[in-house]
Amino acid sequence: MRRSILSSLRAHLGRLIAACLAIVLGVGFGSLAMIVHASASHGVDETIGAQYKGVDAMVYPDQVTISPADIAKVQKVPQAASVVTLTTTYMDVAFPDLVRGTSIPVDALYSSQQIAGPSTSSGRLPTATNEIALPARTATKHKVGVGQTLRISSYDDKSWTVTVVGLLDDSKVVGGASAVATPAAVKIFDPGAYTRGIALAAKPGVTQQQLADAAQAVVTSGLTAYTGEAFIEHEVKEYTNGIDVLGGVFGMFAVIALFVACLVIGNTFTIVIAQRTREMALLRCVGASRRQVFSSVIAEATVVGVIASAIGVVFGVALSALGLALSREFDWGIPPVPLHLDLSSIFLPLLLGTLATLIAAVVPARRATKVAPLAALRPEAAPAAATKAGVLRLVLGFLLLAGGGLLLAVGAKSHEVLIGVAGGAISFLGILAVGSLLVPALIRVIGALPARGGGVPARIAVANAIRNPRRTAATTSALLIGVTLISLTCVGIASVRKTFDVSMDGQYPVDLMVTTYKEKMPASAEQQLRDIKGVTQVVPISKLMVKSGGQELEVTGLDAAKAGSVIHNPSLAAQVKAGTALLDYPTMRMLKVENGSPVTIVAGQHKLTLTAQRGNGLDPFTVTSTDLAKLAPGAPVTGFWLASVPKADGGDVIDAVQQSIPTVKDLSVEGGLAERTSYTKIFDVLLIVAVGLLGVSVLIALVGVGNTLSLSVLERTRENALLRAMGLSRRQLRRMLAVESLLMALVAAGLGIVLGLIYGWTGTSALMGGQTVDGAVEYAVPGTLLVVIAAVAAVAGLVASVLPARRAAKVAPAGALATE
């Protein structure tokens, strides 16, 4: 049997290599997910561990702040050999390349032989109160070198000149790095500097747990004393939550790819067994038992699974190494992460890929043992569709479909994501189960048009596509899974983005609000802001201090005619009109007014009564510039409201705005642009992942559809030869197979897009219904993307038909009739 297995593998190597692609892709995604996750987690663990080297216990302010009394008590803990207070203040640093200072954290240096402190890549650490050491990346960004002087300011407008005496090595720092100064300097800069923790090193013979327990016993309730190892785990978790989510997303894609690969591998072995019908029959005739035949097929599957899975692991390692190399090459704001391979990330994908191949080969292997030796010498007739197993499958499928649909509705209405996910999975299994009934019916509907206008080849193609419902359904499922997944991803992202945009328009209706503090804007300020790339609209505003109901408050005046150009919420913009005051909720409570109530404001000798309306998202008290002029004619412009291009990089726009109008000392820049941009980037990344998933799905589906058409060609050799003998040309034969493949692809695309819309909408409702202020969810249909998905699926179907069609067209009619 070993020689038989080896000869079979050599004989069908081409088809098995094509099928191996499905396993390679699935295992590759799995190993990529695990390796990237392991590398990132290990890298973060190592870098954070280096930052807290020598720390045996850490007192951390989880719920309350650390007081001087807590510091004094911890310093007296007898089990501690060294106690270090970690203190940080935030200072505005006037870098030479910036118009205004930017805030950076400054840590107080500490002296301890047991607990590691910061080190320099050049220069030295500060020793005097007028010295500072900057993180190397920050210094490089702002072109600051050792020996250069900087002006730093505190929150209360006090300023000092300091000399940069060193650049800190921040190559392994996770997150933003801090500058350092002497403890005396930090106390001068900010006498009430924030204490972010108390680090302790243990005396010889004292364990970390004993030291942590001793510290916990003396500090205020609400402070937590971690062991050194536990605190590192705590910090690592803060940074790896996103890594875990990303690993979960890739892992989900890997499971889906392996599931689709099982369908493709199952069809592949069905083809191989059909091609070896006589061979297996002869083996049975010369004494091979059913068990030996079954074992031979399983052995082939094992060889294929191990080799394909091994290639998939290598593929995943290569992609991981490439991705991590790119992260080191480009400045993504993260420390370098080296490639880290562990046993689980190598052998688990290898094992799963091999098991998936074996599971997929079980049914074809059992089918090979059920044919009697003499009966196997003849071509096997296509199986009947209406079998007992088929009826049970359909009944189970409809039950799953109904139950899953009910769970989907419950999840969407109650905003429970897990219930919605369970409903989606169960209902989709129901779709796959009833596929043998659903897919042929849809092919008949879609095939009606080509059958009428495409002539005999098109009519034959429609008949061939529904001849074996179960196999057609299984083949269509491979593409259906991919199209459904990519469609629901695109629909879900579009719907979540639309819901988020509407919600953002309610919370942050203005992209950027630029204001001064006790200054007025220069005449050239508006044009300077308009010249910033990404800014589309600039509307001036004026602010005035008034009195109302015994309270002193600031009123913003805005031109009503221009409000709609910068306020994204149309209904809110329409409320900016003469005689109306828009107040946020805290201001309404402070003045004890409600919607529609009159509110009177006084400025000097002028008094004005307006109608109060709720206007969240704008300034606390907003009126039209016309009304403001009644209180203070000729009020100067003190700020601007800005609108930006939807696709603009919010960080770049904000940086440019903050560094604009250099004659203004204090410039405040607020608004929802930064948050909107951060979420937009997330959506864009998800779309890129979705496009990548579409590519993987298309590749796997190409193999699946091509294998099914090959099996169809094999089973219909005599039929195709007879059609050729009756006058069907090679071109017509190729067109017949192309139409058959196209019909299956279009059914998969159409059904997948419909399911994607349903799953995407219900998933958005489950995910976002509880996140918005009023529970409202916006549904979107990304028409262009869905058309592209359908077109890609159709092209994939046509490409998959090329090789089977060439094979069918190469055999001469007489030769084909003689083959069976």
PDB file of C-alpha atoms in Angstrom, residues 15-201:
ATOM      1  CA  ARG A  15      -4.363  18.763  -8.303  1.00  0.00           C
ATOM      2  CA  LEU A  16      -3.101  18.178  -4.767  1.00  0.00           C
ATOM      3  CA  ILE A  17      -0.792  21.194  -5.019  1.00  0.00           C
ATOM      4  CA  ALA A  18      -3.752  23.346  -6.041  1.00  0.00           C
ATOM      5  CA  ALA A  19      -5.735  22.020  -3.083  1.00  0.00           C
ATOM      6  CA  CYS A  20      -2.787  22.582  -0.745  1.00  0.00           C
ATOM      7  CA  LEU A  21      -3.171  26.316  -1.375  1.00  0.00           C
ATOM      8  CA  ALA A  22      -6.303  26.360   0.780  1.00  0.00           C
ATOM      9  CA  ILE A  23      -4.510  24.758   3.725  1.00  0.00           C
ATOM     10  CA  VAL A  24      -1.428  26.954   3.223  1.00  0.00           C
ATOM     11  CA  LEU A  25      -3.564  30.102   3.401  1.00  0.00           C
ATOM     12  CA  GLY A  26      -5.541  28.949   6.425  1.00  0.00           C
ATOM     13  CA  VAL A  27      -2.492  27.779   8.375  1.00  0.00           C
ATOM     14  CA  GLY A  28      -0.543  30.851   7.251  1.00  0.00           C
ATOM     15  CA  PHE A  29      -3.175  33.163   8.720  1.00  0.00           C
ATOM     16  CA  GLY A  30      -3.260  31.141  11.930  1.00  0.00           C
ATOM     17  CA  SER A  31       0.488  31.142  12.406  1.00  0.00           C
ATOM     18  CA  LEU A  32       0.650  34.841  11.477  1.00  0.00           C
ATOM     19  CA  ALA A  33      -1.914  35.641  14.162  1.00  0.00           C
ATOM     20  CA  MET A  34      -0.120  33.638  16.831  1.00  0.00           C
ATOM     21  CA  ILE A  35       3.416  34.775  15.928  1.00  0.00           C
ATOM     22  CA  VAL A  36       2.555  38.476  15.745  1.00  0.00           C
ATOM     23  CA  HIS A  37       0.657  38.223  19.019  1.00  0.00           C
ATOM     24  CA  ALA A  38       3.486  36.315  20.711  1.00  0.00           C
ATOM     25  CA  SER A  39       6.144  38.691  19.350  1.00  0.00           C
ATOM     26  CA  ALA A  40       4.247  41.836  20.336  1.00  0.00           C
ATOM     27  CA  SER A  41       3.380  40.516  23.793  1.00  0.00           C
ATOM     28  CA  HIS A  42       6.933  39.297  24.373  1.00  0.00           C
ATOM     29  CA  GLY A  43       8.372  42.586  23.129  1.00  0.00           C
ATOM     30  CA  VAL A  44       6.118  44.662  25.373  1.00  0.00           C
ATOM     31  CA  ASP A  45       6.846  42.344  28.305  1.00  0.00           C
ATOM     32  CA  GLU A  46      10.590  42.705  27.780  1.00  0.00           C
ATOM     33  CA  THR A  47      10.537  46.504  27.398  1.00  0.00           C
ATOM     34  CA  ILE A  48       8.281  47.112  30.390  1.00  0.00           C
ATOM     35  CA  GLY A  49      10.300  44.624  32.408  1.00  0.00           C
ATOM     36  CA  ALA A  50      13.457  46.593  31.574  1.00  0.00           C
ATOM     37  CA  GLN A  51      11.817  49.837  32.730  1.00  0.00           C
ATOM     38  CA  TYR A  52      11.025  48.337  36.142  1.00  0.00           C
ATOM     39  CA  LYS A  53      14.169  46.283  36.630  1.00  0.00           C
ATOM     40  CA  GLY A  54      14.933  45.828  40.322  1.00  0.00           C
ATOM     41  CA  VAL A  55      11.403  46.716  41.509  1.00  0.00           C
ATOM     42  CA  ASP A  56      10.200  44.051  43.966  1.00  0.00           C
ATOM     43  CA  ALA A  57       6.983  45.863  44.945  1.00  0.00           C
ATOM     44  CA  MET A  58       5.034  48.858  43.672  1.00  0.00           C
ATOM     45  CA  VAL A  59       2.461  50.986  45.507  1.00  0.00           C
ATOM     46  CA  TYR A  60       0.096  52.167  42.778  1.00  0.00           C
ATOM     47  CA  PRO A  61      -2.744  54.753  42.991  1.00  0.00           C
ATOM     48  CA  ASP A  62      -5.593  52.664  41.569  1.00  0.00           C
ATOM     49  CA  GLN A  63      -8.420  54.593  43.284  1.00  0.00           C
ATOM     50  CA  VAL A  64      -6.901  57.392  45.416  1.00  0.00           C
ATOM     51  CA  THR A  65      -3.813  59.580  45.099  1.00  0.00           C
ATOM     52  CA  ILE A  66      -0.636  58.922  47.036  1.00  0.00           C
ATOM     53  CA  SER A  67      -0.208  61.387  49.896  1.00  0.00           C
ATOM     54  CA  PRO A  68       3.025  62.514  51.630  1.00  0.00           C
ATOM     55  CA  ALA A  69       1.872  60.499  54.666  1.00  0.00           C
ATOM     56  CA  ASP A  70       1.733  57.329  52.534  1.00  0.00           C
ATOM     57  CA  ILE A  71       5.244  58.011  51.233  1.00  0.00           C
ATOM     58  CA  ALA A  72       6.564  58.485  54.781  1.00  0.00           C
ATOM     59  CA  LYS A  73       4.955  55.238  55.972  1.00  0.00           C
ATOM     60  CA  VAL A  74       6.294  53.204  53.048  1.00  0.00           C
ATOM     61  CA  GLN A  75       9.814  54.579  53.598  1.00  0.00           C
ATOM     62  CA  LYS A  76       9.717  53.074  57.113  1.00  0.00           C
ATOM     63  CA  VAL A  77       8.792  49.544  55.938  1.00  0.00           C
ATOM     64  CA  PRO A  78      11.550  47.383  57.475  1.00  0.00           C
ATOM     65  CA  GLN A  79      11.542  44.794  54.674  1.00  0.00           C
ATOM     66  CA  ALA A  80      12.547  47.400  52.045  1.00  0.00           C
ATOM     67  CA  ALA A  81      16.199  47.966  51.155  1.00  0.00           C
ATOM     68  CA  SER A  82      15.354  50.929  48.925  1.00  0.00           C
ATOM     69  CA  VAL A  83      12.249  53.079  48.465  1.00  0.00           C
ATOM     70  CA  VAL A  84      11.880  55.370  45.439  1.00  0.00           C
ATOM     71  CA  THR A  85       9.094  57.896  44.928  1.00  0.00           C
ATOM     72  CA  LEU A  86       8.126  58.179  41.236  1.00  0.00           C
ATOM     73  CA  THR A  87       7.117  61.814  40.659  1.00  0.00           C
ATOM     74  CA  THR A  88       6.014  63.468  37.428  1.00  0.00           C
ATOM     75  CA  THR A  89       4.987  66.977  36.410  1.00  0.00           C
ATOM     76  CA  TYR A  90       3.915  68.330  33.028  1.00  0.00           C
ATOM     77  CA  MET A  91       5.688  71.344  31.582  1.00  0.00           C
ATOM     78  CA  ASP A  92       5.275  73.406  28.421  1.00  0.00           C
ATOM     79  CA  VAL A  93       8.548  73.346  26.499  1.00  0.00           C
ATOM     80  CA  ALA A  94       9.245  76.016  23.880  1.00  0.00           C
ATOM     81  CA  PHE A  95      11.073  74.038  21.189  1.00  0.00           C
ATOM     82  CA  PRO A  96      12.806  76.179  18.543  1.00  0.00           C
ATOM     83  CA  ASP A  97      10.818  74.643  15.661  1.00  0.00           C
ATOM     84  CA  LEU A  98       7.425  75.410  17.263  1.00  0.00           C
ATOM     85  CA  VAL A  99       5.522  78.671  17.514  1.00  0.00           C
ATOM     86  CA  ARG A 100       4.127  77.703  20.923  1.00  0.00           C
ATOM     87  CA  GLY A 101       5.292  75.345  23.604  1.00  0.00           C
ATOM     88  CA  THR A 102       4.124  71.766  23.811  1.00  0.00           C
ATOM     89  CA  SER A 103       3.455  69.803  26.978  1.00  0.00           C
ATOM     90  CA  ILE A 104       5.802  66.959  27.935  1.00  0.00           C
ATOM     91  CA  PRO A 105       6.090  64.937  31.170  1.00  0.00           C
ATOM     92  CA  VAL A 106       9.152  65.524  33.350  1.00  0.00           C
ATOM     93  CA  ASP A 107      10.126  62.817  35.869  1.00  0.00           C
ATOM     94  CA  ALA A 108      12.124  63.448  39.011  1.00  0.00           C
ATOM     95  CA  LEU A 109      15.439  61.566  39.076  1.00  0.00           C
ATOM     96  CA  TYR A 110      16.068  59.184  41.943  1.00  0.00           C
ATOM     97  CA  SER A 111      19.170  57.547  43.334  1.00  0.00           C
ATOM     98  CA  SER A 112      19.050  53.804  43.994  1.00  0.00           C
ATOM     99  CA  GLN A 113      21.522  51.023  43.361  1.00  0.00           C
ATOM    100  CA  GLN A 114      18.801  48.381  43.508  1.00  0.00           C
ATOM    101  CA  ILE A 115      16.178  49.986  41.205  1.00  0.00           C
ATOM    102  CA  ALA A 116      17.214  50.831  37.653  1.00  0.00           C
ATOM    103  CA  GLY A 117      16.835  54.438  36.558  1.00  0.00           C
ATOM    104  CA  PRO A 118      16.971  56.174  33.165  1.00  0.00           C
ATOM    105  CA  SER A 119      20.158  56.060  31.103  1.00  0.00           C
ATOM    106  CA  THR A 120      21.474  58.389  28.426  1.00  0.00           C
ATOM    107  CA  SER A 121      22.389  57.661  24.829  1.00  0.00           C
ATOM    108  CA  SER A 122      24.483  60.835  24.778  1.00  0.00           C
ATOM    109  CA  GLY A 123      25.474  63.437  27.351  1.00  0.00           C
ATOM    110  CA  ARG A 124      24.716  62.921  31.034  1.00  0.00           C
ATOM    111  CA  LEU A 125      21.893  63.055  33.564  1.00  0.00           C
ATOM    112  CA  PRO A 126      20.975  66.408  35.206  1.00  0.00           C
ATOM    113  CA  THR A 127      22.672  67.380  38.463  1.00  0.00           C
ATOM    114  CA  ALA A 128      21.512  71.005  38.865  1.00  0.00           C
ATOM    115  CA  THR A 129      18.071  72.619  38.971  1.00  0.00           C
ATOM    116  CA  ASN A 130      18.651  74.399  35.645  1.00  0.00           C
ATOM    117  CA  GLU A 131      19.414  71.192  33.732  1.00  0.00           C
ATOM    118  CA  ILE A 132      17.201  68.695  31.922  1.00  0.00           C
ATOM    119  CA  ALA A 133      17.603  65.519  29.856  1.00  0.00           C
ATOM    120  CA  LEU A 134      15.213  64.930  26.938  1.00  0.00           C
ATOM    121  CA  PRO A 135      14.074  61.654  25.367  1.00  0.00           C
ATOM    122  CA  ALA A 136      16.196  60.998  22.286  1.00  0.00           C
ATOM    123  CA  ARG A 137      13.215  60.666  19.925  1.00  0.00           C
ATOM    124  CA  THR A 138      11.708  63.935  21.169  1.00  0.00           C
ATOM    125  CA  ALA A 139      15.046  65.739  20.778  1.00  0.00           C
ATOM    126  CA  THR A 140      15.486  64.380  17.257  1.00  0.00           C
ATOM    127  CA  LYS A 141      11.943  65.373  16.279  1.00  0.00           C
ATOM    128  CA  HIS A 142      12.490  68.980  17.382  1.00  0.00           C
ATOM    129  CA  LYS A 143      16.176  69.129  16.365  1.00  0.00           C
ATOM    130  CA  VAL A 144      17.495  69.797  19.861  1.00  0.00           C
ATOM    131  CA  GLY A 145      21.030  68.780  20.885  1.00  0.00           C
ATOM    132  CA  VAL A 146      23.092  68.521  24.053  1.00  0.00           C
ATOM    133  CA  GLY A 147      24.156  71.928  25.312  1.00  0.00           C
ATOM    134  CA  GLN A 148      21.149  73.746  23.884  1.00  0.00           C
ATOM    135  CA  THR A 149      18.972  75.906  26.161  1.00  0.00           C
ATOM    136  CA  LEU A 150      15.161  75.724  26.283  1.00  0.00           C
ATOM    137  CA  ARG A 151      12.435  77.794  27.899  1.00  0.00           C
ATOM    138  CA  ILE A 152       9.948  75.794  29.969  1.00  0.00           C
ATOM    139  CA  SER A 153       6.739  77.014  31.600  1.00  0.00           C
ATOM    140  CA  SER A 154       4.374  75.727  34.251  1.00  0.00           C
ATOM    141  CA  TYR A 155       0.585  75.773  34.257  1.00  0.00           C
ATOM    142  CA  ASP A 156       0.580  79.004  36.327  1.00  0.00           C
ATOM    143  CA  ASP A 157       2.681  80.886  33.694  1.00  0.00           C
ATOM    144  CA  LYS A 158       5.990  80.692  35.576  1.00  0.00           C
ATOM    145  CA  SER A 159       8.954  80.000  33.293  1.00  0.00           C
ATOM    146  CA  TRP A 160      12.600  78.921  33.569  1.00  0.00           C
ATOM    147  CA  THR A 161      15.550  78.517  31.235  1.00  0.00           C
ATOM    148  CA  VAL A 162      17.137  75.076  31.345  1.00  0.00           C
ATOM    149  CA  THR A 163      20.084  73.486  29.568  1.00  0.00           C
ATOM    150  CA  VAL A 164      19.808  70.128  27.817  1.00  0.00           C
ATOM    151  CA  VAL A 165      22.681  68.095  29.288  1.00  0.00           C
ATOM    152  CA  GLY A 166      21.730  64.646  27.963  1.00  0.00           C
ATOM    153  CA  LEU A 167      19.527  62.609  25.657  1.00  0.00           C
ATOM    154  CA  LEU A 168      17.747  59.637  27.242  1.00  0.00           C
ATOM    155  CA  ASP A 169      17.812  56.203  25.654  1.00  0.00           C
ATOM    156  CA  ASP A 170      14.105  55.663  24.848  1.00  0.00           C
ATOM    157  CA  SER A 171      14.545  52.958  22.210  1.00  0.00           C
ATOM    158  CA  LYS A 172      12.789  50.399  24.423  1.00  0.00           C
ATOM    159  CA  VAL A 173      10.223  52.661  26.050  1.00  0.00           C
ATOM    160  CA  VAL A 174       6.577  51.696  25.497  1.00  0.00           C
ATOM    161  CA  GLY A 175       4.382  54.750  24.931  1.00  0.00           C
ATOM    162  CA  GLY A 176       5.575  58.338  25.284  1.00  0.00           C
ATOM    163  CA  ALA A 177       8.886  58.856  27.049  1.00  0.00           C
ATOM    164  CA  SER A 178       9.444  61.482  29.775  1.00  0.00           C
ATOM    165  CA  ALA A 179      12.188  64.026  30.231  1.00  0.00           C
ATOM    166  CA  VAL A 180      14.051  63.980  33.573  1.00  0.00           C
ATOM    167  CA  ALA A 181      15.214  66.644  35.979  1.00  0.00           C
ATOM    168  CA  THR A 182      16.556  66.634  39.538  1.00  0.00           C
ATOM    169  CA  PRO A 183      14.005  66.217  42.379  1.00  0.00           C
ATOM    170  CA  ALA A 184      14.765  69.783  43.487  1.00  0.00           C
ATOM    171  CA  ALA A 185      14.060  71.106  39.994  1.00  0.00           C
ATOM    172  CA  VAL A 186      10.741  69.242  39.758  1.00  0.00           C
ATOM    173  CA  LYS A 187       9.740  70.669  43.151  1.00  0.00           C
ATOM    174  CA  ILE A 188      10.559  74.160  41.895  1.00  0.00           C
ATOM    175  CA  PHE A 189       8.610  73.612  38.676  1.00  0.00           C
ATOM    176  CA  ASP A 190       5.582  72.127  40.428  1.00  0.00           C
ATOM    177  CA  PRO A 191       5.492  71.915  44.253  1.00  0.00           C
ATOM    178  CA  GLY A 192       2.463  69.611  44.040  1.00  0.00           C
ATOM    179  CA  ALA A 193       3.872  67.275  41.382  1.00  0.00           C
ATOM    180  CA  TYR A 194       1.933  64.049  40.823  1.00  0.00           C
ATOM    181  CA  THR A 195       3.214  60.891  42.509  1.00  0.00           C
ATOM    182  CA  ARG A 196       2.552  58.055  40.092  1.00  0.00           C
ATOM    183  CA  GLY A 197       3.892  55.302  42.327  1.00  0.00           C
ATOM    184  CA  ILE A 198       6.276  54.169  45.045  1.00  0.00           C
ATOM    185  CA  ALA A 199       8.841  51.552  43.984  1.00  0.00           C
ATOM    186  CA  LEU A 200      10.435  49.269  46.563  1.00  0.00           C
ATOM    187  CA  ALA A 201      13.436  46.934  46.461  1.00  0.00           C
TER     188      ALA A 201
END
